[in-house]
Short mmCIF file of C-alpha atoms in Angstrom, two decimals:
data_model
loop_
_atom_site.label_atom_id
_atom_site.label_comp_id
_atom_site.label_asym_id
_atom_site.label_seq_id
_atom_site.Cartn_x
_atom_site.Cartn_y
_atom_site.Cartn_z
CA MET K 1 59.13 -48.56 -54.64
CA LYS K 2 59.61 -44.94 -55.19
CA THR K 3 56.40 -44.42 -52.62
CA TYR K 4 57.34 -46.99 -50.08
CA THR K 5 61.48 -45.59 -50.05
CA ALA K 6 60.26 -42.02 -50.55
CA MET K 7 57.66 -42.83 -47.81
CA LEU K 8 60.52 -44.54 -45.85
CA VAL K 9 62.48 -40.86 -46.00
CA LEU K 10 59.70 -39.03 -44.70
CA ALA K 11 59.30 -41.16 -41.82
CA ALA K 12 62.76 -40.84 -40.75
CA GLY K 13 63.28 -37.36 -41.49
CA LEU K 14 59.74 -36.36 -39.05
CA LEU K 15 61.57 -38.97 -36.53
CA LEU K 16 64.57 -37.11 -36.37
CA PHE K 17 63.44 -33.48 -37.03
CA PRO K 18 60.18 -33.08 -35.70
CA MET K 19 57.36 -30.99 -36.46
CA PRO K 20 56.78 -28.77 -32.94
CA ALA K 21 53.42 -29.59 -31.89
CA GLY K 22 50.42 -27.96 -32.53
CA ARG K 23 49.92 -26.96 -28.64
CA SER K 24 51.21 -25.84 -25.92
CA ASP K 25 53.14 -28.70 -24.51
CA PRO K 26 55.89 -27.74 -21.50
CA MET K 27 59.67 -28.22 -22.67
CA PRO K 28 63.01 -28.86 -20.66
CA VAL K 29 64.34 -25.68 -19.33
CA THR K 30 67.42 -25.08 -17.26
CA LEU K 31 66.40 -23.27 -14.55
CA ARG K 32 68.63 -20.20 -14.51
CA PRO K 33 67.96 -16.22 -13.89
CA ALA K 34 65.72 -14.46 -16.59
CA PRO K 35 67.35 -12.32 -19.03
CA ALA K 36 66.99 -8.85 -19.72
CA LEU K 37 64.21 -7.49 -21.96
CA ALA K 38 66.09 -6.54 -25.03
CA PRO K 39 65.38 -3.14 -26.29
CA GLY K 40 62.56 -2.28 -28.17
CA VAL K 41 59.42 0.08 -28.85
CA TRP K 42 57.12 -0.63 -26.28
CA VAL K 43 53.91 -0.02 -28.41
CA ASN K 44 51.58 -0.26 -25.35
CA GLY K 45 52.23 0.38 -21.74
CA ALA K 46 54.52 1.80 -19.57
CA PRO K 47 58.44 0.53 -20.35
CA THR K 48 59.48 -2.29 -17.66
CA THR K 49 62.11 -4.26 -16.83
CA ILE K 50 62.56 -7.82 -15.61
CA ALA K 51 64.78 -7.22 -12.59
CA ALA K 52 61.62 -5.13 -11.72
CA GLN K 53 59.49 -7.58 -11.72
CA ARG K 54 61.36 -9.19 -8.69
CA GLY K 55 59.04 -10.08 -6.59
CA LYS K 56 55.82 -11.54 -8.68
CA VAL K 57 55.15 -14.41 -11.26
CA THR K 58 56.21 -12.95 -15.22
CA VAL K 59 54.33 -14.00 -17.58
CA LEU K 60 56.33 -13.66 -21.21
CA LEU K 61 54.30 -14.33 -23.91
CA PHE K 62 56.56 -14.42 -27.44
CA TRP K 63 54.30 -13.70 -30.47
CA THR K 64 54.10 -11.86 -33.89
CA ARG K 65 51.14 -10.16 -35.22
CA GLY K 66 50.40 -12.80 -38.25
CA CYS K 67 50.65 -16.00 -36.38
CA ILE K 68 47.24 -17.78 -36.19
CA ASN K 69 48.26 -19.88 -33.54
CA CYS K 70 49.25 -16.70 -31.32
CA LYS K 71 46.04 -14.92 -32.41
CA HIS K 72 44.14 -17.80 -30.63
CA ASN K 73 46.00 -17.38 -27.62
CA LEU K 74 45.50 -14.29 -27.25
CA GLY K 75 42.02 -14.36 -25.28
CA TYR K 76 43.91 -16.61 -23.10
CA TRP K 77 46.27 -14.59 -22.61
CA ASN K 78 43.88 -11.19 -22.11
CA ASP K 79 42.55 -13.70 -19.68
CA TRP K 80 45.29 -13.54 -17.54
CA ALA K 81 46.44 -10.12 -17.61
CA ARG K 82 42.68 -9.44 -16.58
CA GLN K 83 42.68 -12.48 -13.84
CA TYR K 84 46.34 -10.99 -12.12
CA ARG K 85 45.56 -7.04 -13.08
CA HIS K 86 46.37 -5.72 -9.12
CA SER K 87 47.82 -9.26 -7.99
CA ASP K 88 51.83 -10.40 -7.69
CA VAL K 89 51.55 -11.61 -11.48
CA THR K 90 53.46 -9.62 -14.20
CA VAL K 91 52.11 -10.39 -17.53
CA LEU K 92 54.53 -9.33 -20.61
CA SER K 93 55.35 -10.07 -24.08
CA VAL K 94 57.34 -9.55 -26.73
CA HIS K 95 56.73 -9.05 -30.36
CA THR K 96 59.17 -11.27 -32.43
CA PRO K 97 58.53 -10.52 -36.30
CA GLU K 98 58.42 -14.06 -38.62
CA THR K 99 58.50 -11.51 -41.76
CA GLU K 100 59.89 -8.23 -42.47
CA ALA K 101 56.03 -6.68 -43.03
CA GLU K 102 55.82 -7.54 -39.22
CA ARG K 103 58.47 -5.68 -38.25
CA SER K 104 56.83 -2.52 -38.41
CA VAL K 105 56.63 -0.73 -35.12
CA ASP K 106 53.24 1.19 -36.43
CA SER K 107 51.21 -2.01 -37.39
CA VAL K 108 52.34 -3.49 -34.57
CA ARG K 109 50.75 -0.98 -32.13
CA ARG K 110 47.80 -1.07 -34.42
CA PHE K 111 47.19 -4.38 -33.70
CA ALA K 112 47.19 -4.10 -30.22
CA ARG K 113 44.89 -1.34 -30.10
CA GLU K 114 42.47 -3.40 -32.92
CA TRP K 115 42.48 -6.16 -30.36
CA GLY K 116 41.97 -5.05 -27.41
CA LEU K 117 45.40 -6.34 -25.77
CA LEU K 118 45.53 -5.60 -21.79
CA PHE K 119 49.51 -6.84 -21.48
CA PRO K 120 52.12 -3.95 -21.71
CA VAL K 121 53.87 -5.54 -25.83
CA VAL K 122 58.02 -4.39 -26.56
CA THR K 123 59.55 -5.30 -29.74
CA ASP K 124 62.27 -7.30 -31.09
CA ASN K 125 62.80 -6.55 -34.26
CA ALA K 126 66.15 -7.91 -33.70
CA GLN K 127 65.29 -11.57 -32.10
CA ARG K 128 67.61 -10.74 -29.25
CA THR K 129 64.96 -11.34 -26.72
CA TRP K 130 63.56 -14.49 -28.52
CA ASP K 131 67.26 -15.71 -28.63
CA ALA K 132 68.52 -14.88 -25.04
CA TYR K 133 65.33 -16.90 -23.83
CA GLY K 134 66.16 -19.93 -26.21
CA VAL K 135 62.46 -19.59 -27.90
CA GLU K 136 61.99 -21.44 -31.13
CA TYR K 137 57.75 -21.29 -31.73
CA TRP K 138 55.67 -18.78 -31.57
CA PRO K 139 53.39 -18.42 -29.40
CA SER K 140 55.75 -19.43 -26.80
CA GLU K 141 55.01 -18.10 -23.27
CA VAL K 142 58.12 -18.36 -20.43
CA LEU K 143 56.84 -18.73 -16.84
CA ILE K 144 59.28 -17.17 -14.33
CA ASP K 145 59.50 -17.31 -10.53
CA LYS K 146 59.36 -14.58 -8.54
CA ARG K 147 63.19 -14.65 -8.01
CA GLY K 148 63.56 -14.18 -11.51
CA GLN K 149 64.50 -17.56 -12.86
CA ILE K 150 62.69 -18.97 -16.05
CA ARG K 151 61.25 -22.40 -14.46
CA TYR K 152 58.70 -23.50 -17.52
CA LEU K 153 59.11 -22.76 -21.32
CA PHE K 154 55.85 -23.57 -23.03
CA GLY K 155 55.51 -23.63 -27.62
CA GLY K 156 52.76 -23.73 -29.73
CA GLU K 157 48.75 -23.03 -29.07
CA LEU K 158 47.46 -23.37 -25.56
CA ASN K 159 44.21 -25.54 -26.78
CA TRP K 160 45.04 -27.47 -30.37
CA GLN K 161 42.50 -29.29 -30.65
CA GLY K 162 41.46 -29.02 -27.70
CA SER K 163 44.27 -29.58 -25.39
CA GLY K 164 43.04 -27.19 -22.80
CA GLU K 165 46.90 -26.68 -22.22
CA TYR K 166 45.95 -22.76 -20.95
CA LYS K 167 44.26 -24.61 -17.69
CA THR K 168 48.36 -26.08 -17.37
CA VAL K 169 49.92 -22.64 -17.41
CA GLY K 170 47.32 -21.72 -15.93
CA ALA K 171 47.69 -24.03 -12.61
CA LEU K 172 51.94 -23.65 -12.94
CA ILE K 173 50.87 -20.30 -12.71
CA GLU K 174 49.07 -20.70 -9.25
CA ASN K 175 51.86 -22.84 -8.05
CA LEU K 176 54.70 -20.61 -8.42
CA ARG K 177 52.10 -17.97 -6.54
CA LYS K 178 52.50 -19.81 -3.86
CA GLU K 179 56.43 -19.82 -3.51
CA SER K 180 58.07 -17.26 -1.51
CA ALA K 181 60.18 -14.64 -3.51
CA ALA K 182 63.55 -14.93 -0.74
#
């Protein structure tokens, strides 16, 4: 009887408080202007702002160096940075630490160099940018349209169990590119 009760409680808990999917399902967003990036240290690439990206599609990545799912997404993120390098798409990232050990700017800089990150990284040790965007999971991707509006939010690994969610995100980037900046 104890086992049955424990399983019932566990099942109810999962229904009431579901764990995030290990893959990147689009999450509902309210169309709103993308918040500014909180001040942080740019560990690679020149400092920039969200406002400076107006007229471009912005792929804003949230990650932390100790997250295995984030590491699994790095190849897709680098592919997008390479593919869109000279186009109307900007790939930016925000390193928001989960643990005290991940707060070291030098360790983030070293990670970016060792993993060959092709996109700019800004630190968010106080989680101000994370909170402003309503991010809940590492890794996450926010797609911002050419008018500076948040359009899509994805949380989780982009190819969880072969889901191919990176293709969905890629198609949405292409759709946003076709839209007017006006």
